[in-house]
Amino acid sequence: MRLLLVEDDDRIARDVTEALVAAGYLVDREADGEEAWFRGDTEDYAAVILDLGLPGMDGLSVLKRWRANGTDFPVLILTARGSWSERVEGIDAGADDYLAKPFEIEELLARLRAIIRRSAGRAAPVLSVGPVMLDPRQMRVTINGVPKNLSPQEYRLLGYLMHHAGRVVSQMELTEHLYAQDFERDSNAIEVMVGRLRRKLGIDLIETRRGFGYIIEAPESKTSGAES
C-alpha cells in the first residue's frame, strides 16, 4: 500500500519512513504543506500521516482543503501539539486518529493499520477470505493454517486485493500502490505477478475481470455464489 508522509523534521521522517518500509508500505514524503496538499489532491493513497506544524501551509489547513475537495483517504495526525482542544480540532477537520510526539513507532504502526482497516470497513486486525489469512502485524500469510512464502511484492499485492475484497482493482491502481514512482516496470508486470501469486497460493482466489482488473470476492459473496 502507498502512503503519504507529511513531516518537515528530517530525523522523524527518516525514522518513520524506515519503519513503514520495513512494515511493507511504499512511502512518499513531503515536507511542505502546499506540496503535500497538491500531492494528496491529485494522487491515490491508502492513508496519510500528517504533521500539523508545516512550512507553506499548516497541516490543519491542508486537511481541511483535502476534505473540502472530497478526498476520503484516512489521515493520522502526527504532531507535537498535544492539547485536547487541538486534538478535537484535528478530528473535527476530518482526521481519523491523532498521535502526539514523542511516540513509539509500534503505536504509530498499530494506529495506521487500524485506520486503514476502518476505511475498508473491516474491524478485525487479521484479513480473512475463505482459507486465506493475512496478518499485517506479522506480515504473514497462511492457507488453512499453513504459512506461504511470498515475496514482499506478492505480499503487498495480496494484501491490497484482500483489503479491497469485493471490488475490482485495476492494473493501474495496483501499479500505483506496489511500485515507487521512479521505478521502471514492464507493462505486464502486474499480470506476471498475479500469475506467480496464484501458483504459490494454489487455490482459486484472485479472479480476472478482462478489461477491468482483478478481484477477490468478499467472503459473503463467495458464500452466496456457492449456494446459488
PDB file of C-alpha atoms in Angstrom:
ATOM      1  CA  MET A   1       0.000   0.000   0.000  1.00  0.00           C
ATOM      2  CA  ARG A   2       1.155   3.505  -0.809  1.00  0.00           C
ATOM      3  CA  LEU A   3       1.268   6.119   1.959  1.00  0.00           C
ATOM      4  CA  LEU A   4       1.977   9.829   2.078  1.00  0.00           C
ATOM      5  CA  LEU A   5       4.117  11.023   4.989  1.00  0.00           C
ATOM      6  CA  VAL A   6       3.956  14.785   5.547  1.00  0.00           C
ATOM      7  CA  GLU A   7       6.677  15.720   8.039  1.00  0.00           C
ATOM      8  CA  ASP A   8       9.243  18.532   7.943  1.00  0.00           C
ATOM      9  CA  ASP A   9      11.557  17.103  10.624  1.00  0.00           C
ATOM     10  CA  ASP A  10      14.161  15.103   8.689  1.00  0.00           C
ATOM     11  CA  ARG A  11      15.064  12.796  11.577  1.00  0.00           C
ATOM     12  CA  ILE A  12      11.460  11.894  12.364  1.00  0.00           C
ATOM     13  CA  ALA A  13      10.661  11.494   8.676  1.00  0.00           C
ATOM     14  CA  ARG A  14      13.650   9.186   8.174  1.00  0.00           C
ATOM     15  CA  ASP A  15      12.815   7.013  11.196  1.00  0.00           C
ATOM     16  CA  VAL A  16       9.122   6.758  10.312  1.00  0.00           C
ATOM     17  CA  THR A  17       9.858   6.029   6.654  1.00  0.00           C
ATOM     18  CA  GLU A  18      12.257   3.214   7.582  1.00  0.00           C
ATOM     19  CA  ALA A  19       9.638   1.666   9.883  1.00  0.00           C
ATOM     20  CA  LEU A  20       6.891   1.946   7.276  1.00  0.00           C
ATOM     21  CA  VAL A  21       9.023   0.408   4.527  1.00  0.00           C
ATOM     22  CA  ALA A  22      10.019  -2.422   6.885  1.00  0.00           C
ATOM     23  CA  ALA A  23       6.303  -2.990   7.516  1.00  0.00           C
ATOM     24  CA  GLY A  24       5.660  -3.424   3.787  1.00  0.00           C
ATOM     25  CA  TYR A  25       4.417   0.023   2.771  1.00  0.00           C
ATOM     26  CA  LEU A  26       5.510   2.292  -0.063  1.00  0.00           C
ATOM     27  CA  VAL A  27       6.129   5.817   1.202  1.00  0.00           C
ATOM     28  CA  ASP A  28       6.069   9.222  -0.500  1.00  0.00           C
ATOM     29  CA  ARG A  29       7.290  12.102   1.654  1.00  0.00           C
ATOM     30  CA  GLU A  30       6.558  15.811   1.573  1.00  0.00           C
ATOM     31  CA  ALA A  31       7.916  18.447   3.981  1.00  0.00           C
ATOM     32  CA  ASP A  32       5.947  21.460   2.729  1.00  0.00           C
ATOM     33  CA  GLY A  33       2.220  21.992   3.301  1.00  0.00           C
ATOM     34  CA  GLU A  34       1.465  23.348  -0.172  1.00  0.00           C
ATOM     35  CA  GLU A  35       3.259  20.445  -1.851  1.00  0.00           C
ATOM     36  CA  ALA A  36       1.520  17.965   0.440  1.00  0.00           C
ATOM     37  CA  TRP A  37      -1.888  19.409  -0.347  1.00  0.00           C
ATOM     38  CA  PHE A  38      -1.263  19.109  -4.101  1.00  0.00           C
ATOM     39  CA  ARG A  39       0.108  15.566  -3.769  1.00  0.00           C
ATOM     40  CA  GLY A  40      -2.867  14.352  -1.739  1.00  0.00           C
ATOM     41  CA  ASP A  41      -5.334  16.126  -4.002  1.00  0.00           C
ATOM     42  CA  THR A  42      -4.001  14.555  -7.197  1.00  0.00           C
ATOM     43  CA  GLU A  43      -2.729  11.102  -6.207  1.00  0.00           C
ATOM     44  CA  ASP A  44      -4.205   7.972  -4.652  1.00  0.00           C
ATOM     45  CA  TYR A  45      -3.045   6.942  -1.171  1.00  0.00           C
ATOM     46  CA  ALA A  46      -4.123   4.217   1.214  1.00  0.00           C
ATOM     47  CA  ALA A  47      -3.511   6.613   4.122  1.00  0.00           C
ATOM     48  CA  VAL A  48      -1.715   9.828   5.065  1.00  0.00           C
ATOM     49  CA  ILE A  49       0.422  10.608   8.129  1.00  0.00           C
ATOM     50  CA  LEU A  50       0.185  14.374   8.558  1.00  0.00           C
ATOM     51  CA  ASP A  51       2.162  16.734  10.777  1.00  0.00           C
ATOM     52  CA  LEU A  52       0.413  19.980  11.768  1.00  0.00           C
ATOM     53  CA  GLY A  53       3.395  22.322  12.046  1.00  0.00           C
ATOM     54  CA  LEU A  54       4.427  22.648   8.395  1.00  0.00           C
ATOM     55  CA  PRO A  55       6.004  25.380   6.270  1.00  0.00           C
ATOM     56  CA  GLY A  56       3.964  26.776   3.396  1.00  0.00           C
ATOM     57  CA  MET A  57       0.578  25.726   4.774  1.00  0.00           C
ATOM     58  CA  ASP A  58      -0.155  24.294   8.199  1.00  0.00           C
ATOM     59  CA  GLY A  59      -1.347  20.704   8.401  1.00  0.00           C
ATOM     60  CA  LEU A  60      -4.820  21.564   9.641  1.00  0.00           C
ATOM     61  CA  SER A  61      -5.420  23.784   6.601  1.00  0.00           C
ATOM     62  CA  VAL A  62      -4.100  21.034   4.334  1.00  0.00           C
ATOM     63  CA  LEU A  63      -6.511  18.549   5.883  1.00  0.00           C
ATOM     64  CA  LYS A  64      -9.492  20.922   5.612  1.00  0.00           C
ATOM     65  CA  ARG A  65      -8.772  21.553   1.920  1.00  0.00           C
ATOM     66  CA  TRP A  66      -8.467  17.837   1.214  1.00  0.00           C
ATOM     67  CA  ARG A  67     -11.795  17.107   2.876  1.00  0.00           C
ATOM     68  CA  ALA A  68     -13.478  20.088   1.192  1.00  0.00           C
ATOM     69  CA  ASN A  69     -12.377  18.642  -2.159  1.00  0.00           C
ATOM     70  CA  GLY A  70     -13.820  15.236  -1.309  1.00  0.00           C
ATOM     71  CA  THR A  71     -10.692  13.200  -0.575  1.00  0.00           C
ATOM     72  CA  ASP A  72     -11.590  10.282   1.694  1.00  0.00           C
ATOM     73  CA  PHE A  73      -8.270   8.576   2.452  1.00  0.00           C
ATOM     74  CA  PRO A  74      -7.717   8.058   6.198  1.00  0.00           C
ATOM     75  CA  VAL A  75      -5.469  10.608   7.913  1.00  0.00           C
ATOM     76  CA  LEU A  76      -3.381  10.107  11.035  1.00  0.00           C
ATOM     77  CA  ILE A  77      -2.279  13.398  12.557  1.00  0.00           C
ATOM     78  CA  LEU A  78       1.247  13.259  13.940  1.00  0.00           C
ATOM     79  CA  THR A  79       2.253  16.375  15.849  1.00  0.00           C
ATOM     80  CA  ALA A  80       3.918  17.956  18.866  1.00  0.00           C
ATOM     81  CA  ARG A  81       0.701  19.812  19.581  1.00  0.00           C
ATOM     82  CA  GLY A  82      -0.817  17.680  22.303  1.00  0.00           C
ATOM     83  CA  SER A  83      -3.570  19.753  23.926  1.00  0.00           C
ATOM     84  CA  TRP A  84      -7.066  18.280  23.951  1.00  0.00           C
ATOM     85  CA  SER A  85      -8.500  21.298  22.100  1.00  0.00           C
ATOM     86  CA  GLU A  86      -6.104  20.818  19.201  1.00  0.00           C
ATOM     87  CA  ARG A  87      -6.875  17.101  19.089  1.00  0.00           C
ATOM     88  CA  VAL A  88     -10.589  17.900  18.901  1.00  0.00           C
ATOM     89  CA  GLU A  89      -9.962  20.468  16.170  1.00  0.00           C
ATOM     90  CA  GLY A  90      -7.992  17.940  14.148  1.00  0.00           C
ATOM     91  CA  ILE A  91     -10.652  15.238  14.446  1.00  0.00           C
ATOM     92  CA  ASP A  92     -13.402  17.731  13.576  1.00  0.00           C
ATOM     93  CA  ALA A  93     -11.432  18.780  10.494  1.00  0.00           C
ATOM     94  CA  GLY A  94     -11.560  15.203   9.207  1.00  0.00           C
ATOM     95  CA  ALA A  95      -8.649  13.353  10.799  1.00  0.00           C
ATOM     96  CA  ASP A  96      -9.204   9.680  11.606  1.00  0.00           C
ATOM     97  CA  ASP A  97      -6.771   9.496  14.519  1.00  0.00           C
ATOM     98  CA  TYR A  98      -4.245  11.589  16.418  1.00  0.00           C
ATOM     99  CA  LEU A  99      -0.808  10.703  17.795  1.00  0.00           C
ATOM    100  CA  ALA A 100       1.236  13.231  19.792  1.00  0.00           C
ATOM    101  CA  LYS A 101       5.024  13.425  19.699  1.00  0.00           C
ATOM    102  CA  PRO A 102       7.100  11.836  21.109  1.00  0.00           C
ATOM    103  CA  PHE A 103       5.634   8.478  20.168  1.00  0.00           C
ATOM    104  CA  GLU A 104       6.572   4.838  19.838  1.00  0.00           C
ATOM    105  CA  ILE A 105       6.886   3.515  16.285  1.00  0.00           C
ATOM    106  CA  GLU A 106       4.878   0.400  17.169  1.00  0.00           C
ATOM    107  CA  GLU A 107       1.946   2.541  18.304  1.00  0.00           C
ATOM    108  CA  LEU A 108       2.091   4.538  15.085  1.00  0.00           C
ATOM    109  CA  LEU A 109       2.020   1.327  13.044  1.00  0.00           C
ATOM    110  CA  ALA A 110      -0.873  -0.060  15.081  1.00  0.00           C
ATOM    111  CA  ARG A 111      -2.922   3.130  14.693  1.00  0.00           C
ATOM    112  CA  LEU A 112      -2.129   3.223  10.989  1.00  0.00           C
ATOM    113  CA  ARG A 113      -3.291  -0.365  10.500  1.00  0.00           C
ATOM    114  CA  ALA A 114      -6.477   0.463  12.407  1.00  0.00           C
ATOM    115  CA  ILE A 115      -7.465   3.492  10.309  1.00  0.00           C
ATOM    116  CA  ILE A 116      -6.742   1.588   7.088  1.00  0.00           C
ATOM    117  CA  ARG A 117      -8.925  -1.288   8.305  1.00  0.00           C
ATOM    118  CA  ARG A 118     -11.747   1.063   9.229  1.00  0.00           C
ATOM    119  CA  SER A 119     -11.561   2.835   5.885  1.00  0.00           C
ATOM    120  CA  ALA A 120     -12.085  -0.536   4.191  1.00  0.00           C
ATOM    121  CA  GLY A 121     -14.993  -1.383   6.515  1.00  0.00           C
ATOM    122  CA  ARG A 122     -13.057  -4.037   8.401  1.00  0.00           C
ATOM    123  CA  ALA A 123     -12.779  -4.359  12.179  1.00  0.00           C
ATOM    124  CA  ALA A 124     -10.641  -7.487  12.654  1.00  0.00           C
ATOM    125  CA  PRO A 125      -6.848  -6.971  12.641  1.00  0.00           C
ATOM    126  CA  VAL A 126      -6.315 -10.108  10.523  1.00  0.00           C
ATOM    127  CA  LEU A 127      -7.679 -10.199   6.968  1.00  0.00           C
ATOM    128  CA  SER A 128      -9.514 -13.405   6.122  1.00  0.00           C
ATOM    129  CA  VAL A 129     -11.081 -14.623   2.884  1.00  0.00           C
ATOM    130  CA  GLY A 130     -12.004 -18.297   2.791  1.00  0.00           C
ATOM    131  CA  PRO A 131      -8.986 -20.346   3.920  1.00  0.00           C
ATOM    132  CA  VAL A 132      -6.584 -17.423   3.383  1.00  0.00           C
ATOM    133  CA  MET A 133      -5.489 -15.329   6.349  1.00  0.00           C
ATOM    134  CA  LEU A 134      -3.166 -12.325   6.161  1.00  0.00           C
ATOM    135  CA  ASP A 135      -1.755 -10.849   9.368  1.00  0.00           C
ATOM    136  CA  PRO A 136      -0.411  -7.303   8.745  1.00  0.00           C
ATOM    137  CA  ARG A 137       1.282  -7.240  12.147  1.00  0.00           C
ATOM    138  CA  GLN A 138       3.486 -10.255  11.369  1.00  0.00           C
ATOM    139  CA  MET A 139       3.412  -9.807   7.567  1.00  0.00           C
ATOM    140  CA  ARG A 140       2.368 -13.444   7.386  1.00  0.00           C
ATOM    141  CA  VAL A 141       0.039 -15.289   5.001  1.00  0.00           C
ATOM    142  CA  THR A 142      -1.420 -18.713   5.717  1.00  0.00           C
ATOM    143  CA  ILE A 143      -3.831 -21.027   3.914  1.00  0.00           C
ATOM    144  CA  ASN A 144      -5.678 -23.400   6.214  1.00  0.00           C
ATOM    145  CA  GLY A 145      -3.052 -22.527   8.813  1.00  0.00           C
ATOM    146  CA  VAL A 146      -0.095 -23.394   6.564  1.00  0.00           C
ATOM    147  CA  PRO A 147       2.335 -20.465   6.016  1.00  0.00           C
ATOM    148  CA  LYS A 148       3.011 -19.351   2.452  1.00  0.00           C
ATOM    149  CA  ASN A 149       6.384 -17.942   1.428  1.00  0.00           C
ATOM    150  CA  LEU A 150       5.619 -14.796  -0.576  1.00  0.00           C
ATOM    151  CA  SER A 151       7.949 -12.098  -1.836  1.00  0.00           C
ATOM    152  CA  PRO A 152       7.389  -8.571  -0.471  1.00  0.00           C
ATOM    153  CA  GLN A 153       5.680  -7.516  -3.720  1.00  0.00           C
ATOM    154  CA  GLU A 154       3.460 -10.604  -3.763  1.00  0.00           C
ATOM    155  CA  TYR A 155       2.514  -9.930  -0.144  1.00  0.00           C
ATOM    156  CA  ARG A 156       1.635  -6.306  -0.948  1.00  0.00           C
ATOM    157  CA  LEU A 157      -0.418  -7.377  -3.955  1.00  0.00           C
ATOM    158  CA  LEU A 158      -2.385  -9.955  -1.993  1.00  0.00           C
ATOM    159  CA  GLY A 159      -2.829  -7.556   0.924  1.00  0.00           C
ATOM    160  CA  TYR A 160      -4.185  -4.791  -1.296  1.00  0.00           C
ATOM    161  CA  LEU A 161      -6.673  -7.084  -3.009  1.00  0.00           C
ATOM    162  CA  MET A 162      -7.799  -8.555   0.327  1.00  0.00           C
ATOM    163  CA  HIS A 163      -8.224  -5.094   1.852  1.00  0.00           C
ATOM    164  CA  HIS A 164     -10.473  -4.275  -1.085  1.00  0.00           C
ATOM    165  CA  ALA A 165     -12.238  -7.627  -1.313  1.00  0.00           C
ATOM    166  CA  GLY A 166     -15.478  -7.350  -3.258  1.00  0.00           C
ATOM    167  CA  ARG A 167     -14.178  -4.539  -5.508  1.00  0.00           C
ATOM    168  CA  VAL A 168     -12.480  -4.791  -8.891  1.00  0.00           C
ATOM    169  CA  VAL A 169      -8.998  -3.240  -8.691  1.00  0.00           C
ATOM    170  CA  SER A 170      -7.455  -2.047 -11.942  1.00  0.00           C
ATOM    171  CA  GLN A 171      -3.891  -2.777 -13.006  1.00  0.00           C
ATOM    172  CA  MET A 172      -3.153   0.952 -12.875  1.00  0.00           C
ATOM    173  CA  GLU A 173      -4.314   1.183  -9.237  1.00  0.00           C
ATOM    174  CA  LEU A 174      -2.229  -1.839  -8.286  1.00  0.00           C
ATOM    175  CA  THR A 175       0.795  -0.354 -10.037  1.00  0.00           C
ATOM    176  CA  GLU A 176       0.394   2.892  -8.072  1.00  0.00           C
ATOM    177  CA  HIS A 177       0.336   1.025  -4.765  1.00  0.00           C
ATOM    178  CA  LEU A 178       3.035  -1.560  -5.483  1.00  0.00           C
ATOM    179  CA  TYR A 179       5.792   0.422  -7.172  1.00  0.00           C
ATOM    180  CA  ALA A 180       7.677   3.602  -6.365  1.00  0.00           C
ATOM    181  CA  GLN A 181       7.069   6.373  -8.880  1.00  0.00           C
ATOM    182  CA  ASP A 182      10.626   6.298 -10.240  1.00  0.00           C
ATOM    183  CA  PHE A 183      10.676   2.510 -10.617  1.00  0.00           C
ATOM    184  CA  GLU A 184      10.687   1.252 -14.198  1.00  0.00           C
ATOM    185  CA  ARG A 185       8.284  -1.640 -14.686  1.00  0.00           C
ATOM    186  CA  ASP A 186       7.054  -3.643 -17.619  1.00  0.00           C
ATOM    187  CA  SER A 187       3.530  -3.050 -18.825  1.00  0.00           C
ATOM    188  CA  ASN A 188       2.615  -6.650 -17.956  1.00  0.00           C
ATOM    189  CA  ALA A 189       4.380  -6.667 -14.557  1.00  0.00           C
ATOM    190  CA  ILE A 190       1.125  -6.896 -12.606  1.00  0.00           C
ATOM    191  CA  GLU A 191      -0.214  -9.694 -14.793  1.00  0.00           C
ATOM    192  CA  VAL A 192       3.002 -11.687 -14.318  1.00  0.00           C
ATOM    193  CA  MET A 193       2.942 -11.135 -10.557  1.00  0.00           C
ATOM    194  CA  VAL A 194      -0.705 -12.191 -10.275  1.00  0.00           C
ATOM    195  CA  GLY A 195       0.090 -15.395 -12.145  1.00  0.00           C
ATOM    196  CA  ARG A 196       3.017 -16.141  -9.856  1.00  0.00           C
ATOM    197  CA  LEU A 197       0.928 -15.405  -6.758  1.00  0.00           C
ATOM    198  CA  ARG A 198      -1.861 -17.704  -7.948  1.00  0.00           C
ATOM    199  CA  ARG A 199       0.602 -20.547  -8.371  1.00  0.00           C
ATOM    200  CA  LYS A 200       2.040 -20.029  -4.894  1.00  0.00           C
ATOM    201  CA  LEU A 201      -1.397 -19.871  -3.247  1.00  0.00           C
ATOM    202  CA  GLY A 202      -2.600 -22.925  -5.149  1.00  0.00           C
ATOM    203  CA  ILE A 203      -6.278 -22.009  -4.796  1.00  0.00           C
ATOM    204  CA  ASP A 204      -8.875 -20.171  -6.870  1.00  0.00           C
ATOM    205  CA  LEU A 205      -8.851 -16.826  -5.044  1.00  0.00           C
ATOM    206  CA  ILE A 206      -7.965 -13.998  -7.439  1.00  0.00           C
ATOM    207  CA  GLU A 207     -10.348 -13.546 -10.352  1.00  0.00           C
ATOM    208  CA  THR A 208      -9.563 -11.648 -13.556  1.00  0.00           C
ATOM    209  CA  ARG A 209     -12.167  -9.290 -14.972  1.00  0.00           C
ATOM    210  CA  ARG A 210     -10.965  -8.790 -18.516  1.00  0.00           C
ATOM    211  CA  GLY A 211     -10.555  -5.135 -19.385  1.00  0.00           C
ATOM    212  CA  PHE A 212     -11.168  -4.040 -15.793  1.00  0.00           C
ATOM    213  CA  GLY A 213      -8.691  -5.661 -13.405  1.00  0.00           C
ATOM    214  CA  TYR A 214      -8.680  -8.195 -10.572  1.00  0.00           C
ATOM    215  CA  ILE A 215     -10.989  -9.028  -7.707  1.00  0.00           C
ATOM    216  CA  ILE A 216     -11.059 -11.180  -4.614  1.00  0.00           C
ATOM    217  CA  GLU A 217     -14.705 -11.756  -3.849  1.00  0.00           C
ATOM    218  CA  ALA A 218     -15.810 -10.707  -0.377  1.00  0.00           C
ATOM    219  CA  PRO A 219     -16.463 -13.676   1.970  1.00  0.00           C
ATOM    220  CA  GLU A 220     -20.246 -13.220   1.883  1.00  0.00           C
ATOM    221  CA  SER A 221     -20.161 -13.105  -1.920  1.00  0.00           C
ATOM    222  CA  LYS A 222     -18.267 -16.399  -2.076  1.00  0.00           C
ATOM    223  CA  THR A 223     -20.825 -17.992   0.215  1.00  0.00           C
ATOM    224  CA  SER A 224     -23.829 -16.779  -1.730  1.00  0.00           C
ATOM    225  CA  GLY A 225     -22.210 -17.822  -5.006  1.00  0.00           C
ATOM    226  CA  ALA A 226     -21.637 -21.344  -3.712  1.00  0.00           C
ATOM    227  CA  GLU A 227     -25.252 -21.656  -2.663  1.00  0.00           C
ATOM    228  CA  SER A 228     -26.764 -20.417  -5.921  1.00  0.00           C
TER     229      SER A 228
END
